[in-house]
mmCIF file of C-alpha atoms and ligand atoms in Angstrom:
data_model
loop_
_atom_site.group_PDB
_atom_site.id
_atom_site.type_symbol
_atom_site.label_atom_id
_atom_site.label_comp_id
_atom_site.label_asym_id
_atom_site.label_seq_id
_atom_site.Cartn_x
_atom_site.Cartn_y
_atom_site.Cartn_z
ATOM 1 C CA MET A 1 24.071 15.449 23.694
ATOM 2 C CA LYS A 2 20.494 16.806 23.071
ATOM 3 C CA GLN A 3 17.690 16.632 25.843
ATOM 4 C CA PRO A 4 15.158 13.782 25.629
ATOM 5 C CA VAL A 5 12.328 14.379 24.233
ATOM 6 C CA ARG A 6 8.915 12.548 25.763
ATOM 7 C CA ILE A 7 6.809 10.376 23.552
ATOM 8 C CA ALA A 8 3.332 9.103 24.612
ATOM 9 C CA VAL A 9 1.814 5.924 22.907
ATOM 10 C CA THR A 10 -1.307 4.696 24.107
ATOM 11 C CA GLY A 11 -2.921 0.761 23.253
ATOM 12 C CA ALA A 12 1.051 0.184 23.553
ATOM 13 C CA ALA A 13 0.691 -3.350 24.319
ATOM 14 C CA GLY A 14 -1.447 -3.639 20.904
ATOM 15 C CA GLY A 15 -0.238 -5.110 17.652
ATOM 16 C CA ILE A 16 0.570 -1.762 16.071
ATOM 17 C CA SER A 17 2.822 -0.888 18.983
ATOM 18 C CA TYR A 18 4.305 -3.646 19.018
ATOM 19 C CA SER A 19 6.469 -2.193 15.836
ATOM 20 C CA LEU A 20 5.959 1.123 16.438
ATOM 21 C CA LEU A 21 7.603 1.207 19.844
ATOM 22 C CA PHE A 22 10.816 -0.284 18.853
ATOM 23 C CA LYS A 23 11.097 2.227 15.744
ATOM 24 C CA ILE A 24 10.811 5.067 17.696
ATOM 25 C CA ALA A 25 13.032 4.091 20.355
ATOM 26 C CA ALA A 26 15.520 3.318 17.450
ATOM 27 C CA GLY A 27 15.588 7.212 16.364
ATOM 28 C CA GLU A 28 12.728 6.615 12.873
ATOM 29 C CA VAL A 29 11.117 9.635 14.067
ATOM 30 C CA LEU A 30 13.689 12.050 14.988
ATOM 31 C CA GLY A 31 16.813 10.918 13.896
ATOM 32 C CA SER A 32 19.894 9.096 15.305
ATOM 33 C CA ASP A 33 20.833 12.114 17.304
ATOM 34 C CA GLN A 34 17.590 12.401 19.713
ATOM 35 C CA PRO A 35 17.248 10.759 22.876
ATOM 36 C CA VAL A 36 13.846 9.932 23.756
ATOM 37 C CA ILE A 37 11.536 8.705 26.802
ATOM 38 C CA LEU A 38 8.391 6.645 25.831
ATOM 39 C CA GLN A 39 5.238 7.031 28.099
ATOM 40 C CA LEU A 40 2.940 4.468 27.272
ATOM 41 C CA LEU A 41 -0.752 4.333 28.436
ATOM 42 C CA GLU A 42 -2.460 0.988 28.362
ATOM 43 C CA ILE A 43 -5.791 -0.248 30.215
ATOM 44 C CA THR A 44 -5.528 -1.772 33.269
ATOM 45 C CA PRO A 45 -6.246 -5.513 32.155
ATOM 46 C CA ALA A 46 -3.056 -5.136 29.937
ATOM 47 C CA MET A 47 -0.618 -3.887 32.021
ATOM 48 C CA ASP A 48 1.227 -7.366 32.781
ATOM 49 C CA ALA A 49 1.298 -7.461 28.951
ATOM 50 C CA LEU A 50 2.575 -3.976 28.120
ATOM 51 C CA ARG A 51 5.576 -4.813 31.471
ATOM 52 C CA GLY A 52 6.259 -7.609 29.233
ATOM 53 C CA VAL A 53 6.419 -5.156 26.021
ATOM 54 C CA ALA A 54 8.932 -3.256 28.203
ATOM 55 C CA MET A 55 11.170 -6.073 29.060
ATOM 56 C CA GLU A 56 11.952 -6.440 25.509
ATOM 57 C CA LEU A 57 12.644 -2.901 24.759
ATOM 58 C CA GLN A 58 15.510 -2.572 27.720
ATOM 59 C CA ASP A 59 16.273 -5.782 25.995
ATOM 60 C CA CYS A 60 17.420 -4.397 23.225
ATOM 61 C CA ALA A 61 19.207 -1.942 24.706
ATOM 62 C CA TYR A 62 18.733 0.824 22.483
ATOM 63 C CA PRO A 63 21.452 4.134 22.605
ATOM 64 C CA LEU A 64 18.730 6.374 22.471
ATOM 65 C CA LEU A 65 16.034 5.494 24.660
ATOM 66 C CA GLN A 66 16.290 7.324 27.894
ATOM 67 C CA GLY A 67 13.187 5.935 30.447
ATOM 68 C CA VAL A 68 10.036 3.980 29.906
ATOM 69 C CA VAL A 69 6.941 5.154 31.920
ATOM 70 C CA LEU A 70 4.242 2.407 32.089
ATOM 71 C CA SER A 71 0.724 3.951 33.234
ATOM 72 C CA ASP A 72 -3.053 3.054 33.162
ATOM 73 C CA ASP A 73 -3.880 6.692 33.745
ATOM 74 C CA PRO A 74 -4.257 9.546 30.943
ATOM 75 C CA THR A 75 -2.589 12.127 32.482
ATOM 76 C CA VAL A 76 0.462 10.060 33.923
ATOM 77 C CA ALA A 77 1.178 9.189 30.098
ATOM 78 C CA PHE A 78 0.744 12.220 28.705
ATOM 79 C CA LYS A 79 2.881 14.474 30.897
ATOM 80 C CA ASP A 80 4.747 16.938 29.377
ATOM 81 C CA ALA A 81 4.437 14.817 26.232
ATOM 82 C CA ASP A 82 5.975 16.736 23.046
ATOM 83 C CA TYR A 83 4.337 13.844 20.545
ATOM 84 C CA ALA A 84 1.152 11.734 21.147
ATOM 85 C CA PHE A 85 0.456 8.715 18.935
ATOM 86 C CA LEU A 86 -2.896 7.667 20.379
ATOM 87 C CA VAL A 87 -3.056 4.186 18.598
ATOM 88 C CA GLY A 88 -5.760 2.299 21.235
ATOM 89 C CA ALA A 89 -8.725 2.304 20.492
ATOM 90 C CA ARG A 90 -12.170 0.348 20.799
ATOM 91 C CA PRO A 91 -12.630 -2.204 18.099
ATOM 92 C CA ARG A 92 -16.262 -3.184 16.715
ATOM 93 C CA GLY A 93 -17.396 -6.007 18.998
ATOM 94 C CA PRO A 94 -20.345 -8.134 18.157
ATOM 95 C CA GLY A 95 -23.948 -6.464 17.581
ATOM 96 C CA MET A 96 -22.193 -3.374 17.816
ATOM 97 C CA GLU A 97 -23.581 -0.904 15.177
ATOM 98 C CA ARG A 98 -21.657 1.986 13.280
ATOM 99 C CA LYS A 99 -23.250 4.757 16.408
ATOM 100 C CA ASP A 100 -22.418 2.620 19.259
ATOM 101 C CA LEU A 101 -18.504 2.397 17.919
ATOM 102 C CA LEU A 102 -18.391 5.683 17.422
ATOM 103 C CA GLU A 103 -19.613 6.456 21.071
ATOM 104 C CA ALA A 104 -17.504 4.171 22.851
ATOM 105 C CA ASN A 105 -14.423 5.528 21.392
ATOM 106 C CA ALA A 106 -15.859 9.323 21.908
ATOM 107 C CA ALA A 107 -15.785 8.518 25.615
ATOM 108 C CA ILE A 108 -12.203 7.297 25.041
ATOM 109 C CA PHE A 109 -10.676 10.035 23.296
ATOM 110 C CA SER A 110 -12.629 12.865 25.217
ATOM 111 C CA VAL A 111 -11.008 11.491 28.074
ATOM 112 C CA GLN A 112 -7.645 11.240 26.285
ATOM 113 C CA GLY A 113 -8.370 15.035 25.012
ATOM 114 C CA LYS A 114 -8.486 16.484 28.097
ATOM 115 C CA ALA A 115 -5.550 15.199 29.806
ATOM 116 C CA LEU A 116 -3.409 16.535 26.963
ATOM 117 C CA ASN A 117 -5.286 19.509 27.202
ATOM 118 C CA ASP A 118 -4.030 19.130 31.111
ATOM 119 C CA VAL A 119 -0.527 17.963 31.414
ATOM 120 C CA ALA A 120 0.932 17.826 27.826
ATOM 121 C CA SER A 121 3.218 20.105 26.335
ATOM 122 C CA ARG A 122 1.707 23.339 24.520
ATOM 123 C CA GLN A 123 3.456 22.430 21.455
ATOM 124 C CA VAL A 124 2.458 18.442 21.345
ATOM 125 C CA LYS A 125 1.631 16.953 17.915
ATOM 126 C CA VAL A 126 -0.857 15.011 18.289
ATOM 127 C CA LEU A 127 -1.526 12.029 16.076
ATOM 128 C CA VAL A 128 -4.588 9.267 16.266
ATOM 129 C CA VAL A 129 -4.604 6.206 14.641
ATOM 130 C CA GLY A 130 -7.188 4.043 16.508
ATOM 131 C CA ASN A 131 -10.108 3.921 14.359
ATOM 132 C CA PRO A 132 -12.565 5.726 13.536
ATOM 133 C CA ALA A 133 -9.136 7.961 12.845
ATOM 134 C CA ASN A 134 -10.717 11.281 11.674
ATOM 135 C CA THR A 135 -13.251 11.529 14.332
ATOM 136 C CA ASN A 136 -11.445 10.193 17.009
ATOM 137 C CA ALA A 137 -9.563 12.794 16.404
ATOM 138 C CA LEU A 138 -11.872 15.920 16.440
ATOM 139 C CA ILE A 139 -13.363 14.757 19.457
ATOM 140 C CA ALA A 140 -9.794 15.323 21.189
ATOM 141 C CA ALA A 141 -9.091 18.270 19.665
ATOM 142 C CA ARG A 142 -12.719 19.281 20.651
ATOM 143 C CA ASN A 143 -12.082 18.481 24.433
ATOM 144 C CA ALA A 144 -8.586 20.279 24.380
ATOM 145 C CA PRO A 145 -9.870 23.980 24.629
ATOM 146 C CA ASP A 146 -6.519 25.167 25.422
ATOM 147 C CA LEU A 147 -4.468 23.450 22.982
ATOM 148 C CA ASP A 148 -4.989 24.603 19.296
ATOM 149 C CA PRO A 149 -6.571 22.063 16.860
ATOM 150 C CA THR A 150 -4.087 21.936 14.326
ATOM 151 C CA GLN A 151 -2.291 20.294 16.775
ATOM 152 C CA PHE A 152 -4.439 17.165 16.166
ATOM 153 C CA THR A 153 -4.215 14.812 13.249
ATOM 154 C CA ALA A 154 -5.305 11.502 12.116
ATOM 155 C CA MET A 155 -3.305 9.019 10.137
ATOM 156 C CA THR A 156 -4.346 8.523 6.013
ATOM 157 C CA ARG A 157 -0.481 7.673 5.429
ATOM 158 C CA LEU A 158 -0.675 4.360 5.441
ATOM 159 C CA ASP A 159 -3.486 4.702 2.847
ATOM 160 C CA HIS A 160 -1.320 6.653 0.888
ATOM 161 C CA ASN A 161 1.790 4.860 1.099
ATOM 162 C CA ARG A 162 -0.284 2.147 0.203
ATOM 163 C CA ALA A 163 -1.186 4.019 -3.190
ATOM 164 C CA VAL A 164 2.582 4.732 -3.820
ATOM 165 C CA GLY A 165 3.323 0.937 -3.301
ATOM 166 C CA LEU A 166 0.698 -0.208 -5.783
ATOM 167 C CA ALA A 167 1.731 2.152 -8.454
ATOM 168 C CA ALA A 168 5.174 1.378 -7.970
ATOM 169 C CA ASN A 169 4.199 -2.628 -8.443
ATOM 170 C CA LYS A 170 1.947 -1.719 -10.924
ATOM 171 C CA THR A 171 5.038 -0.033 -13.259
ATOM 172 C CA GLY A 172 8.313 -1.130 -11.619
ATOM 173 C CA PHE A 173 9.628 2.630 -11.083
ATOM 174 C CA ALA A 174 10.887 2.381 -7.309
ATOM 175 C CA THR A 175 8.592 4.442 -5.185
ATOM 176 C CA PRO A 176 10.971 7.242 -4.629
ATOM 177 C CA THR A 177 9.914 8.470 -8.414
ATOM 178 C CA ILE A 178 6.484 8.401 -7.251
ATOM 179 C CA ASN A 179 5.576 11.876 -6.492
ATOM 180 C CA ARG A 180 2.583 13.750 -5.777
ATOM 181 C CA VAL A 181 -0.178 10.835 -4.407
ATOM 182 C CA THR A 182 -2.812 12.460 -2.327
ATOM 183 C CA ILE A 183 -5.627 10.898 -0.435
ATOM 184 C CA TRP A 184 -8.742 12.933 0.627
ATOM 185 C CA GLY A 185 -10.902 12.587 2.979
ATOM 186 C CA ASN A 186 -11.949 9.435 5.708
ATOM 187 C CA HIS A 187 -9.740 6.743 6.355
ATOM 188 C CA SER A 188 -12.317 4.319 5.289
ATOM 189 C CA VAL A 189 -13.668 2.950 2.046
ATOM 190 C CA THR A 190 -14.838 6.475 0.795
ATOM 191 C CA GLN A 191 -11.373 7.573 1.121
ATOM 192 C CA VAL A 192 -10.438 9.198 -2.463
ATOM 193 C CA PRO A 193 -6.666 8.082 -4.028
ATOM 194 C CA ASP A 194 -6.065 11.081 -6.338
ATOM 195 C CA LEU A 195 -3.322 10.003 -8.989
ATOM 196 C CA TYR A 196 -4.181 12.873 -11.179
ATOM 197 C CA HIS A 197 -1.302 15.302 -9.854
ATOM 198 C CA ALA A 198 1.297 12.955 -9.423
ATOM 199 C CA ASP A 199 3.815 11.279 -11.425
ATOM 200 C CA VAL A 200 5.966 8.416 -12.037
ATOM 201 C CA ALA A 201 9.609 9.277 -12.862
ATOM 202 C CA GLY A 202 8.433 12.012 -14.451
ATOM 203 C CA GLU A 203 5.390 11.145 -16.448
ATOM 204 C CA GLU A 204 1.951 11.621 -15.396
ATOM 205 C CA ALA A 205 0.857 9.058 -12.913
ATOM 206 C CA VAL A 206 -2.815 8.627 -14.700
ATOM 207 C CA ASP A 207 -0.877 7.413 -18.130
ATOM 208 C CA ALA A 208 1.772 5.682 -16.192
ATOM 209 C CA VAL A 209 -0.535 3.607 -14.914
ATOM 210 C CA GLY A 210 -3.443 3.497 -17.317
ATOM 211 C CA GLU A 211 -6.540 5.682 -16.832
ATOM 212 C CA ASP A 212 -9.050 2.450 -16.465
ATOM 213 C CA TRP A 213 -6.986 0.636 -14.783
ATOM 214 C CA TYR A 214 -6.811 3.719 -12.328
ATOM 215 C CA LYS A 215 -10.300 3.793 -11.970
ATOM 216 C CA ASN A 216 -11.433 0.539 -12.057
ATOM 217 C CA THR A 217 -9.070 -1.601 -9.956
ATOM 218 C CA PHE A 218 -6.245 1.198 -8.383
ATOM 219 C CA ILE A 219 -8.788 2.968 -6.323
ATOM 220 C CA GLU A 220 -10.637 0.451 -4.905
ATOM 221 C CA THR A 221 -7.745 -1.418 -4.322
ATOM 222 C CA VAL A 222 -6.321 1.157 -2.443
ATOM 223 C CA GLN A 223 -9.774 1.978 -0.768
ATOM 224 C CA LYS A 224 -9.815 -1.917 0.485
ATOM 225 C CA ARG A 225 -6.641 -2.906 1.517
ATOM 226 C CA GLY A 226 -7.050 -3.124 4.859
ATOM 227 C CA ALA A 227 -9.798 -5.603 4.552
ATOM 228 C CA ALA A 228 -7.290 -7.895 2.008
ATOM 229 C CA ILE A 229 -4.938 -8.271 4.109
ATOM 230 C CA ILE A 230 -7.216 -9.296 7.307
ATOM 231 C CA ASP A 231 -8.428 -11.800 4.959
ATOM 232 C CA ALA A 232 -4.843 -13.230 3.850
ATOM 233 C CA ARG A 233 -3.079 -12.775 7.026
ATOM 234 C CA GLY A 234 -5.884 -13.125 9.117
ATOM 235 C CA ALA A 235 -5.093 -10.104 11.606
ATOM 236 C CA SER A 236 -4.985 -6.534 10.357
ATOM 237 C CA SER A 237 -2.445 -4.557 8.842
ATOM 238 C CA SER A 238 0.091 -3.735 11.756
ATOM 239 C CA ALA A 239 3.770 -3.435 10.318
ATOM 240 C CA SER A 240 2.589 -1.395 7.466
ATOM 241 C CA ALA A 241 0.225 1.085 10.311
ATOM 242 C CA ALA A 242 3.269 1.653 12.507
ATOM 243 C CA GLN A 243 5.410 2.294 9.845
ATOM 244 C CA ALA A 244 2.567 5.038 8.043
ATOM 245 C CA ALA A 245 2.439 6.081 11.940
ATOM 246 C CA ILE A 246 6.325 7.126 11.846
ATOM 247 C CA ASP A 247 6.560 8.629 8.621
ATOM 248 C CA HIS A 248 3.728 10.559 9.356
ATOM 249 C CA MET A 249 5.384 12.597 12.466
ATOM 250 C CA ARG A 250 8.606 12.384 11.236
ATOM 251 C CA ASP A 251 7.728 14.498 7.869
ATOM 252 C CA TRP A 252 5.454 16.527 10.048
ATOM 253 C CA ALA A 253 8.687 16.992 12.795
ATOM 254 C CA LEU A 254 11.356 17.281 10.257
ATOM 255 C CA GLY A 255 9.645 18.360 6.742
ATOM 256 C CA THR A 256 8.112 16.705 3.359
ATOM 257 C CA TYR A 257 10.728 16.577 0.792
ATOM 258 C CA GLU A 258 11.012 19.477 -1.707
ATOM 259 C CA GLY A 259 8.930 18.635 -5.150
ATOM 260 C CA ASP A 260 6.939 16.080 -3.365
ATOM 261 C CA TRP A 261 3.816 16.187 -0.618
ATOM 262 C CA VAL A 262 2.286 13.925 1.689
ATOM 263 C CA SER A 263 -1.207 12.822 2.567
ATOM 264 C CA MET A 264 -2.263 13.747 6.445
ATOM 265 C CA ALA A 265 -5.971 14.255 8.108
ATOM 266 C CA ILE A 266 -5.978 17.522 9.526
ATOM 267 C CA PRO A 267 -8.594 19.771 10.782
ATOM 268 C CA SER A 268 -10.476 21.651 7.847
ATOM 269 C CA ASP A 269 -10.063 25.146 7.084
ATOM 270 C CA GLY A 270 -12.432 25.140 4.121
ATOM 271 C CA SER A 271 -10.056 24.841 1.292
ATOM 272 C CA TYR A 272 -11.447 22.769 -1.378
ATOM 273 C CA GLY A 273 -14.773 23.869 -0.305
ATOM 274 C CA VAL A 274 -15.211 20.775 2.158
ATOM 275 C CA ALA A 275 -16.811 21.785 5.513
ATOM 276 C CA LYS A 276 -14.340 23.657 8.276
ATOM 277 C CA GLY A 277 -13.600 21.819 11.207
ATOM 278 C CA ILE A 278 -13.920 18.159 10.222
ATOM 279 C CA ILE A 279 -10.569 16.300 10.253
ATOM 280 C CA TYR A 280 -10.285 15.519 6.351
ATOM 281 C CA SER A 281 -7.193 14.432 4.616
ATOM 282 C CA PHE A 282 -5.445 16.900 2.672
ATOM 283 C CA PRO A 283 -2.332 17.174 0.702
ATOM 284 C CA VAL A 284 0.226 18.653 2.568
ATOM 285 C CA ARG A 285 3.405 20.053 2.882
ATOM 286 C CA CYS A 286 5.244 20.064 6.223
ATOM 287 C CA ALA A 287 7.898 22.634 7.082
ATOM 288 C CA PHE A 288 9.695 23.562 10.295
ATOM 289 C CA GLY A 289 7.375 21.499 12.218
ATOM 290 C CA ARG A 290 4.226 22.901 10.526
ATOM 291 C CA TYR A 291 2.093 21.516 7.825
ATOM 292 C CA GLU A 292 0.454 23.412 5.298
ATOM 293 C CA ILE A 293 -2.256 22.137 2.906
ATOM 294 C CA VAL A 294 -1.366 22.172 -1.279
ATOM 295 C CA GLN A 295 -3.567 24.971 -2.569
ATOM 296 C CA GLY A 296 -4.326 25.562 -6.585
ATOM 297 C CA LEU A 297 -4.591 21.921 -7.596
ATOM 298 C CA GLU A 298 -7.353 21.246 -10.489
ATOM 299 C CA ILE A 299 -9.887 19.025 -9.580
ATOM 300 C CA ASN A 300 -11.633 17.180 -12.024
ATOM 301 C CA ASP A 301 -15.441 16.062 -11.791
ATOM 302 C CA PHE A 302 -14.406 12.170 -10.879
ATOM 303 C CA ILE A 303 -12.811 13.001 -8.149
ATOM 304 C CA ALA A 304 -14.600 16.026 -6.608
ATOM 305 C CA GLY A 305 -17.797 13.700 -6.269
ATOM 306 C CA LYS A 306 -16.034 11.122 -4.382
ATOM 307 C CA MET A 307 -14.391 14.050 -2.272
ATOM 308 C CA LYS A 308 -18.178 15.253 -1.761
ATOM 309 C CA ALA A 309 -19.017 11.894 -0.120
ATOM 310 C CA SER A 310 -16.202 11.286 1.810
ATOM 311 C CA GLU A 311 -17.043 15.109 3.269
ATOM 312 C CA GLN A 312 -20.663 13.852 3.785
ATOM 313 C CA GLU A 313 -19.646 10.238 5.840
ATOM 314 C CA LEU A 314 -17.240 12.338 8.197
ATOM 315 C CA ILE A 315 -20.284 15.200 8.505
ATOM 316 C CA GLU A 316 -22.534 12.022 9.435
ATOM 317 C CA GLU A 317 -19.935 10.782 11.730
ATOM 318 C CA ARG A 318 -19.465 14.090 13.201
ATOM 319 C CA ASP A 319 -23.245 14.492 13.785
ATOM 320 C CA ALA A 320 -23.615 11.175 15.203
ATOM 321 C CA VAL A 321 -21.353 11.911 18.153
ATOM 322 C CA ALA A 322 -22.196 15.879 18.381
ATOM 323 C CA SER A 323 -24.041 15.199 21.564
ATOM 324 C CA LEU A 324 -20.825 14.145 23.186
ATOM 325 C CA LEU A 325 -18.689 16.998 21.769
ATOM 326 C CA PRO A 326 -18.330 20.412 23.857
ATOM 327 C CA ALA A 327 -19.251 23.258 22.712
ATOM 328 C CA GLU A 328 -15.974 25.323 20.367
ATOM 329 C CA THR A 329 -14.343 27.629 21.956
ATOM 330 C CA GLU A 330 -13.025 30.865 20.330
ATOM 331 C CA ALA A 331 -9.825 29.949 19.829
ATOM 332 C CA HIS A 332 -11.780 26.697 17.464
ATOM 333 C CA LEU A 333 -13.926 28.813 16.171
ATOM 334 C CA GLU A 334 -11.223 31.120 14.819
ATOM 335 C CA ASN A 335 -9.610 28.183 12.919
HETATM 336 P P1 LIG B 1 -5.073 -4.015 18.677
HETATM 337 O O1 LIG B 1 -6.252 -4.783 19.263
HETATM 338 O O2 LIG B 1 -4.106 -5.017 18.835
HETATM 339 O O3 LIG B 1 -4.057 -2.898 19.909
HETATM 340 C C1 LIG B 1 -5.244 -2.207 20.680
HETATM 341 C C2 LIG B 1 -4.368 -1.616 22.108
HETATM 342 O O4 LIG B 1 -5.129 -0.744 22.277
HETATM 343 C C3 LIG B 1 -5.000 -3.071 23.354
HETATM 344 O O5 LIG B 1 -3.674 -3.303 23.669
HETATM 345 C C4 LIG B 1 -5.501 -2.078 24.043
HETATM 346 O O6 LIG B 1 -5.587 -2.493 25.311
HETATM 347 C C5 LIG B 1 -5.623 -1.002 23.951
HETATM 348 N N1 LIG B 1 -6.614 0.023 24.485
HETATM 349 C C6 LIG B 1 -7.917 -0.045 24.292
HETATM 350 N N2 LIG B 1 -8.547 1.069 24.681
HETATM 351 C C7 LIG B 1 -7.809 1.965 25.258
HETATM 352 C C8 LIG B 1 -7.245 2.878 25.942
HETATM 353 N N3 LIG B 1 -8.881 3.683 26.244
HETATM 354 N N4 LIG B 1 -6.403 3.426 26.157
HETATM 355 C C9 LIG B 1 -5.286 3.195 26.238
HETATM 356 N N5 LIG B 1 -5.257 1.734 25.656
HETATM 357 C C10 LIG B 1 -6.326 1.172 24.878
HETATM 358 O O7 LIG B 1 -4.744 -3.428 17.560
HETATM 359 P P2 LIG B 1 -3.919 -2.809 16.762
HETATM 360 O O8 LIG B 1 -4.195 -3.572 15.505
HETATM 361 O O9 LIG B 1 -2.835 -2.028 17.822
HETATM 362 O O10 LIG B 1 -4.953 -1.228 16.234
HETATM 363 C C11 LIG B 1 -4.874 -0.400 16.987
HETATM 364 C C12 LIG B 1 -6.284 0.633 16.369
HETATM 365 O O11 LIG B 1 -5.467 1.482 14.924
HETATM 366 C C13 LIG B 1 -7.293 0.164 15.662
HETATM 367 O O12 LIG B 1 -8.675 0.782 16.359
HETATM 368 C C14 LIG B 1 -7.220 -0.210 14.459
HETATM 369 O O13 LIG B 1 -8.624 0.226 14.014
HETATM 370 C C15 LIG B 1 -6.538 1.238 13.927
HETATM 371 N N6 LIG B 1 -5.777 1.296 12.762
HETATM 372 C C16 LIG B 1 -5.926 2.423 11.856
HETATM 373 C C17 LIG B 1 -4.813 2.695 10.817
HETATM 374 C C18 LIG B 1 -5.142 3.809 9.861
HETATM 375 O O14 LIG B 1 -4.713 4.056 8.606
HETATM 376 N N7 LIG B 1 -5.616 4.826 10.629
HETATM 377 C C19 LIG B 1 -4.405 1.052 10.167
HETATM 378 C C20 LIG B 1 -4.379 0.160 11.037
HETATM 379 C C21 LIG B 1 -5.181 -0.017 12.012
#
């Protein structure tokens, strides 16, 4: 039997975690031969609810689940963590401006970045799900000077999966026949769902769905899918978000399929002219626990304009929390 790996999850009594934890414990991230220890973080008032979730985890009698740690202290929950899903975040309250939301989350993610820096495994892989996910990931990374910034990522996989699902629904082909879809930019309505490099059952995806429909319906449907689900369900997407988080971490750890790629928000290295350092979603291929940006794609003017707008939004988000960001260390500047 392999040694267990430690997987930290924040916001562990919340909606997404109520799906996510059970998938992790069932072996969906690292496979059915990898034991796991779950290390769950919540805010103090939610600890009772968290104990209830832990009872249910125990009641599933998962063969791979070797331990569950509950805490309201990030230095306990992140201790020796090999993987960290940062799901908990401060939601937008009544009368809260965008800047207030960014600042409230900056406070949370700076504490969590420092704790990861101090106690997590030196190889920890971090996925930020809690919104505004890209900028929260930037804040966590900047507060973890001893870790490599590339260890911090944010989730655009739900947007990627939504794009694949929508193209499958439109064409009638199964999702495994749809390859090389890309989400560029921020996990927000400025995100850019790009089908120009994708194909559906061997045909160029834009032709398969029709370019008018792609430009006038597809893009906006993917961008606004979160709001559509809230309108319909009266609650935000949690099962699909949990599945996307599993997919993101599994592919990062175990690799992407030959001939395909996935979308991950990662620290920009300047590829495609995107400002260095911001956490921007790119097409990536993963192997051996590492990701690499897919290079050399031709970007047409239609997509390039949208990519710039999303980049601009992320620069504005970064600038709004600039006073709370520690100066970049040399290790960070090299990246
Ligand atoms: P939720 O409100 O049901 O649960 C959030 C949980 O986080 C709560 O139990 C809360 O007590 C906890 N929490 C708050 N601050 C915390 C802190 N400092 N430390 C630890 N726990 C903390 O929300 P839900 O539906 O689970 O969503 C979580 C986040 O994920 C939200 O920010 C949501 O906007 C975001 N999200 C991101 C998506 C993406 O694609 N990147 C998709 C869907 C949701």
